[in-house]
Structures are given as structure tokens and as C-alpha cells.
């Protein structure tokens, strides 16, 4: 009986030991491994010597280039041998000790600048390893970083390497139907008939991205899709979609799908009727990567939208505006603010003129201009303001910031004399609510936050409301 109890007790002990081992294997070891992987990844992504070459590809991660890089040893200074580079690469992640010599250590050790660095801080030498404020052991990398001087690169350069991103093939789809295709450096074309019923066109791009370079790309990069004008001018481009991608190995590729809308948000195909624009697919990481070829990152597809329906926009419109100033201001420096905007006409009961001096002087429904948008003028005098009015040219913009002269479409009517003439020689800006644009119906259109991205045609041009300002769409 006693033997049986002993056997049961012995068996229970074995089971307990096995269970403990399994807990360690299942729970603790993966976390220890994961912590090690995270620490290793942090080191690889870092730049100990601040020379803009990350540790994972830096042959000398603890020796700065000081801006003059070795021809063949990546991230190394000019006057270094391959043996020295290998030693630096190996020891950069080793631990700093309080000793100035490697004598007495039974682990791999490296002497540099009167300091000994060891590969591990085991039980025999942990009392000699230098601790940081967080309790972790200080590495040679940490010591180098403390005194490293950042090597300055131009923003457009980024991290250089033998990698090269290209959009190998780009397809433009409507649903599942291919409408156009382009390859690196080539131009495709596509046409859509909106049947006078649609105000925009939903599309999808499939982009085949290749790294045709010799080296793996160590950082993430971005696909940017833009709609630009038909002449592919970059300053006309409106961002439609962006997608961030993880690093890509040498000679590998990746296919991505991106959906977006053409003919909206004030892009170059926004408007009414038959319109033309270009889709730009740009693949790059301009601020962080410098490629072998910086001129092969684009693919273009020329797009025609036929019979596009114009978007119905609830515009805020004014029949007239009033300018007020004295006639002796400095014409070069004076910038005035529009005194008031009127839903109807300056000088009528709904919108009295400045000081009521120009009420009924002609700025009313019976004195409609033959051309342009009505600008009422009141020249400030001590006794009584002089009055006048004129038409601003269709397409004229009064900015919300800075100032601009208002172009006239008609002569100035000056019943009280020529003093009011000076007001058209000054620069003007609108009120804080937003910029003003003279439209085809001879009304002033307001660009405010509620109309952000909306498009208006005036004077043979298309204008986009953006950030409270009217800007011409090129």
C-alpha cells in the first residue's frame, strides 16, 4: 500500500514538473523571443552614428561617414578597411564596460577609445557592464549616439541605395471592365460617357509595383494617385488616394488596388460637359529613400469624361459689393477690405451705403450694368461721400488674404466727380468669411468652408474653392 502511494506521489511530481516546463515553453519563451526580436528590430531600424544610413544596411553603424561615404562600404568613412568595417559592424551592438582593457574577460571583447565592449553581460562580468538610467545595459551604439553629429542631407535626397521602385503596369477599371492601361514611362488613355446623368466617375486602379534594383528597400513607401490637367502639370494635381506599403525586396513585386473618383473635389475633370484630365500614379518615398533612378516613378493615363452633369451647388451669391476709402491713399501700398456685400443692391433699403451718402445713386435694379459684377464706390469725405459704380470683369477674384486690384469690364460712372476713380487703383481683399469671384450671371460668388472643393466656371476658366480662396484650375 505504501509503495502504491509513493508511486502515485512520484507520478504527481513528474506531472507537475512537465506542466511547469510546458508553461515556460508555451508562455514565457515566445515572449522572451518576441522581446529579443523587437530589440533587434529597433537596433536595425536605428542610426547609431546619425549619418542617415540605418543600422541594418550600414557596414559601419558606429562610425559616421561625416558626409563622405566610402565607395563600396555602405555607411563607412572613406579611410577604412573592410576588416575594420567588419569589426565595427560586429561590435556596435556589444555592451559597454567600466574597464579600459579586454584583459580578464572570458567573452568576446573589443577595445575602442580606452573602453572595453563585451558581447554579453553574463554573471562573471555583469558588475563591470555599465547600466543606463532605465536599468538596461549600455551598448556601444548608445555611447556613439550621445556624441554623434547629424549628417545633413537635402530633404529630396533621403536614404540612398541600390533600390528602384517603378509602377510596372497600371490598369484603370470601371467595375471589372478595363478602360485604359499604362506602364512605366508610357501614357495610356481612357474615355467615359456619363450620359448627362452623373456628376463624377467612380474608378479603380490596379498597380503592379516592382523593385527593379539590386538591394532590398529597407523602409516603407507610398502609392499616390492624383488627377491633374490634360498637360500633366504637377501644380494642377489634386490628391485622390494614397496607400502606404511595407518594404519590398530586390526583384520582387506587389499588386495593389485603389478606388477613387474622377470629376470631383475640384480636380481637373470637375465641371460640366466634355472634360479632359490625366491620372498620375506616383510611387515613391521622397523624404526617406533615394533611388537609382528618380525619374521612373510615374505612370499616366489620359482621361476624357463626356456628357458630365454639373454638380448642383448651393452657392452664396451677392448682387453687389461696396468699396470705401479716401482718394489720397498710397496706391502702391494701400490694401482695403471690401466694406460690405449685398444680396441685392448697395444703396437700396435692404443694404444702405456707407454713411447713407450713396443711397439711390444708381446702384439699384433700374441701373443694371451692361457687363460684369456690380462694384459700388463711396469715396470718404468729411462732408459727404462721393459716389460711383462700375462693373468688374467676369472671372475677377477678390482674395481673402493679401490684396489685388479689381479688373473693370465697364467705365466708372462718377456722378459726384472723379475722386471715386482712385478706389479702382487700390488693392482689395474680401472679408474673413472667404474670397469672392465674379460669375457668369454677374453675381459675386463666395468661397467659404461649406463650399470647399466646389468648382465654378467664369470668364472661360474653371475655379476651385479651396481653403476660403478661389484658385484657377489649370
mmCIF file of N, CA and C in Angstrom, residues 369-375 390-398 405-410 436-445 456-463:
data_model
loop_
_atom_site.group_PDB
_atom_site.id
_atom_site.type_symbol
_atom_site.label_atom_id
_atom_site.label_comp_id
_atom_site.label_asym_id
_atom_site.label_seq_id
_atom_site.Cartn_x
_atom_site.Cartn_y
_atom_site.Cartn_z
ATOM 1 N N UNK A 369 -25.889 96.929 -64.804
ATOM 2 C CA UNK A 369 -24.742 97.116 -65.683
ATOM 3 C C UNK A 369 -24.901 96.304 -66.957
ATOM 4 N N UNK A 370 -24.278 96.792 -68.005
ATOM 5 C CA UNK A 370 -24.298 96.048 -69.271
ATOM 6 C C UNK A 370 -23.356 94.861 -69.223
ATOM 7 N N UNK A 371 -22.352 94.905 -68.351
ATOM 8 C CA UNK A 371 -21.381 93.815 -68.246
ATOM 9 C C UNK A 371 -20.783 93.797 -66.854
ATOM 10 N N UNK A 372 -20.363 92.609 -66.422
ATOM 11 C CA UNK A 372 -19.622 92.488 -65.173
ATOM 12 C C UNK A 372 -20.472 92.492 -63.923
ATOM 13 N N UNK A 373 -19.779 92.383 -62.796
ATOM 14 C CA UNK A 373 -20.414 92.345 -61.477
ATOM 15 C C UNK A 373 -20.335 93.727 -60.836
ATOM 16 N N UNK A 374 -21.410 94.130 -60.198
ATOM 17 C CA UNK A 374 -21.524 95.494 -59.699
ATOM 18 C C UNK A 374 -20.584 95.766 -58.525
ATOM 19 N N UNK A 375 -19.811 96.852 -58.671
ATOM 20 C CA UNK A 375 -18.950 97.356 -57.602
ATOM 21 C C UNK A 375 -19.388 98.779 -57.309
ATOM 22 N N UNK A 390 -19.178 100.707 -61.061
ATOM 23 C CA UNK A 390 -18.629 100.132 -62.289
ATOM 24 C C UNK A 390 -18.825 98.626 -62.241
ATOM 25 N N UNK A 391 -18.579 97.982 -63.365
ATOM 26 C CA UNK A 391 -18.685 96.522 -63.448
ATOM 27 C C UNK A 391 -17.315 95.874 -63.413
ATOM 28 N N UNK A 392 -17.152 94.869 -62.563
ATOM 29 C CA UNK A 392 -15.908 94.096 -62.525
ATOM 30 C C UNK A 392 -15.947 93.015 -63.595
ATOM 31 N N UNK A 393 -14.801 92.688 -64.121
ATOM 32 C CA UNK A 393 -14.682 91.703 -65.194
ATOM 33 C C UNK A 393 -15.099 90.314 -64.706
ATOM 34 N N UNK A 394 -15.851 89.574 -65.560
ATOM 35 C CA UNK A 394 -16.211 88.197 -65.236
ATOM 36 C C UNK A 394 -14.928 87.391 -65.012
ATOM 37 N N UNK A 395 -14.883 86.646 -63.927
ATOM 38 C CA UNK A 395 -13.673 85.888 -63.591
ATOM 39 C C UNK A 395 -12.746 86.619 -62.647
ATOM 40 N N UNK A 396 -13.084 87.879 -62.303
ATOM 41 C CA UNK A 396 -12.266 88.627 -61.343
ATOM 42 C C UNK A 396 -12.388 88.001 -59.955
ATOM 43 N N UNK A 397 -11.267 87.940 -59.269
ATOM 44 C CA UNK A 397 -11.232 87.366 -57.922
ATOM 45 C C UNK A 397 -10.782 88.426 -56.928
ATOM 46 N N UNK A 398 -11.514 88.551 -55.843
ATOM 47 C CA UNK A 398 -11.084 89.373 -54.710
ATOM 48 C C UNK A 398 -10.622 88.399 -53.636
ATOM 49 N N UNK A 405 -5.875 94.226 -57.235
ATOM 50 C CA UNK A 405 -6.697 95.219 -57.921
ATOM 51 C C UNK A 405 -7.843 94.522 -58.642
ATOM 52 N N UNK A 406 -8.980 95.198 -58.704
ATOM 53 C CA UNK A 406 -10.166 94.640 -59.350
ATOM 54 C C UNK A 406 -10.201 95.101 -60.803
ATOM 55 N N UNK A 407 -10.246 94.138 -61.716
ATOM 56 C CA UNK A 407 -10.301 94.473 -63.143
ATOM 57 C C UNK A 407 -11.714 94.921 -63.516
ATOM 58 N N UNK A 408 -11.791 95.995 -64.313
ATOM 59 C CA UNK A 408 -13.095 96.532 -64.710
ATOM 60 C C UNK A 408 -13.522 96.011 -66.078
ATOM 61 N N UNK A 409 -14.838 95.830 -66.219
ATOM 62 C CA UNK A 409 -15.419 95.471 -67.511
ATOM 63 C C UNK A 409 -16.161 96.651 -68.124
ATOM 64 N N UNK A 410 -16.398 97.701 -67.328
ATOM 65 C CA UNK A 410 -17.124 98.888 -67.798
ATOM 66 C C UNK A 410 -16.402 100.139 -67.307
ATOM 67 N N UNK A 436 -14.082 86.204 -53.034
ATOM 68 C CA UNK A 436 -15.214 86.492 -53.924
ATOM 69 C C UNK A 436 -14.786 86.332 -55.377
ATOM 70 N N UNK A 437 -15.702 85.796 -56.198
ATOM 71 C CA UNK A 437 -15.452 85.585 -57.624
ATOM 72 C C UNK A 437 -16.622 86.126 -58.426
ATOM 73 N N UNK A 438 -16.323 86.905 -59.457
ATOM 74 C CA UNK A 438 -17.363 87.441 -60.343
ATOM 75 C C UNK A 438 -17.778 86.370 -61.338
ATOM 76 N N UNK A 439 -19.045 85.912 -61.237
ATOM 77 C CA UNK A 439 -19.527 84.808 -62.056
ATOM 78 C C UNK A 439 -20.200 85.235 -63.346
ATOM 79 N N UNK A 440 -20.575 84.236 -64.160
ATOM 80 C CA UNK A 440 -21.170 84.490 -65.471
ATOM 81 C C UNK A 440 -22.498 85.231 -65.381
ATOM 82 N N UNK A 441 -23.237 85.043 -64.285
ATOM 83 C CA UNK A 441 -24.538 85.702 -64.142
ATOM 84 C C UNK A 441 -24.415 87.086 -63.511
ATOM 85 N N UNK A 442 -23.176 87.618 -63.486
ATOM 86 C CA UNK A 442 -22.883 88.952 -62.948
ATOM 87 C C UNK A 442 -23.136 89.045 -61.444
ATOM 88 N N UNK A 443 -22.995 87.901 -60.764
ATOM 89 C CA UNK A 443 -23.095 87.861 -59.304
ATOM 90 C C UNK A 443 -21.724 87.554 -58.708
ATOM 91 N N UNK A 444 -21.524 88.019 -57.490
ATOM 92 C CA UNK A 444 -20.306 87.699 -56.748
ATOM 93 C C UNK A 444 -20.522 86.399 -55.975
ATOM 94 N N UNK A 445 -19.652 85.407 -56.194
ATOM 95 C CA UNK A 445 -19.783 84.096 -55.551
ATOM 96 C C UNK A 445 -18.787 83.985 -54.393
ATOM 97 N N UNK A 456 -16.503 76.372 -60.051
ATOM 98 C CA UNK A 456 -17.351 77.344 -60.743
ATOM 99 C C UNK A 456 -16.654 77.783 -62.021
ATOM 100 N N UNK A 457 -17.409 77.861 -63.109
ATOM 101 C CA UNK A 457 -16.869 78.339 -64.390
ATOM 102 C C UNK A 457 -17.188 79.815 -64.528
ATOM 103 N N UNK A 458 -16.163 80.617 -64.852
ATOM 104 C CA UNK A 458 -16.349 82.064 -65.022
ATOM 105 C C UNK A 458 -15.255 82.609 -65.923
ATOM 106 N N UNK A 459 -15.644 83.419 -66.899
ATOM 107 C CA UNK A 459 -14.660 84.058 -67.767
ATOM 108 C C UNK A 459 -13.834 83.082 -68.570
ATOM 109 N N UNK A 460 -14.434 81.959 -68.966
ATOM 110 C CA UNK A 460 -13.703 80.965 -69.749
ATOM 111 C C UNK A 460 -12.749 80.118 -68.922
ATOM 112 N N UNK A 461 -12.749 80.281 -67.612
ATOM 113 C CA UNK A 461 -11.886 79.497 -66.730
ATOM 114 C C UNK A 461 -12.723 78.764 -65.702
ATOM 115 N N UNK A 462 -12.115 77.702 -65.155
ATOM 116 C CA UNK A 462 -12.746 76.990 -64.044
ATOM 117 C C UNK A 462 -11.986 77.318 -62.767
ATOM 118 N N UNK A 463 -12.749 77.597 -61.718
ATOM 119 C CA UNK A 463 -12.160 77.975 -60.440
ATOM 120 C C UNK A 463 -12.580 76.978 -59.371
#
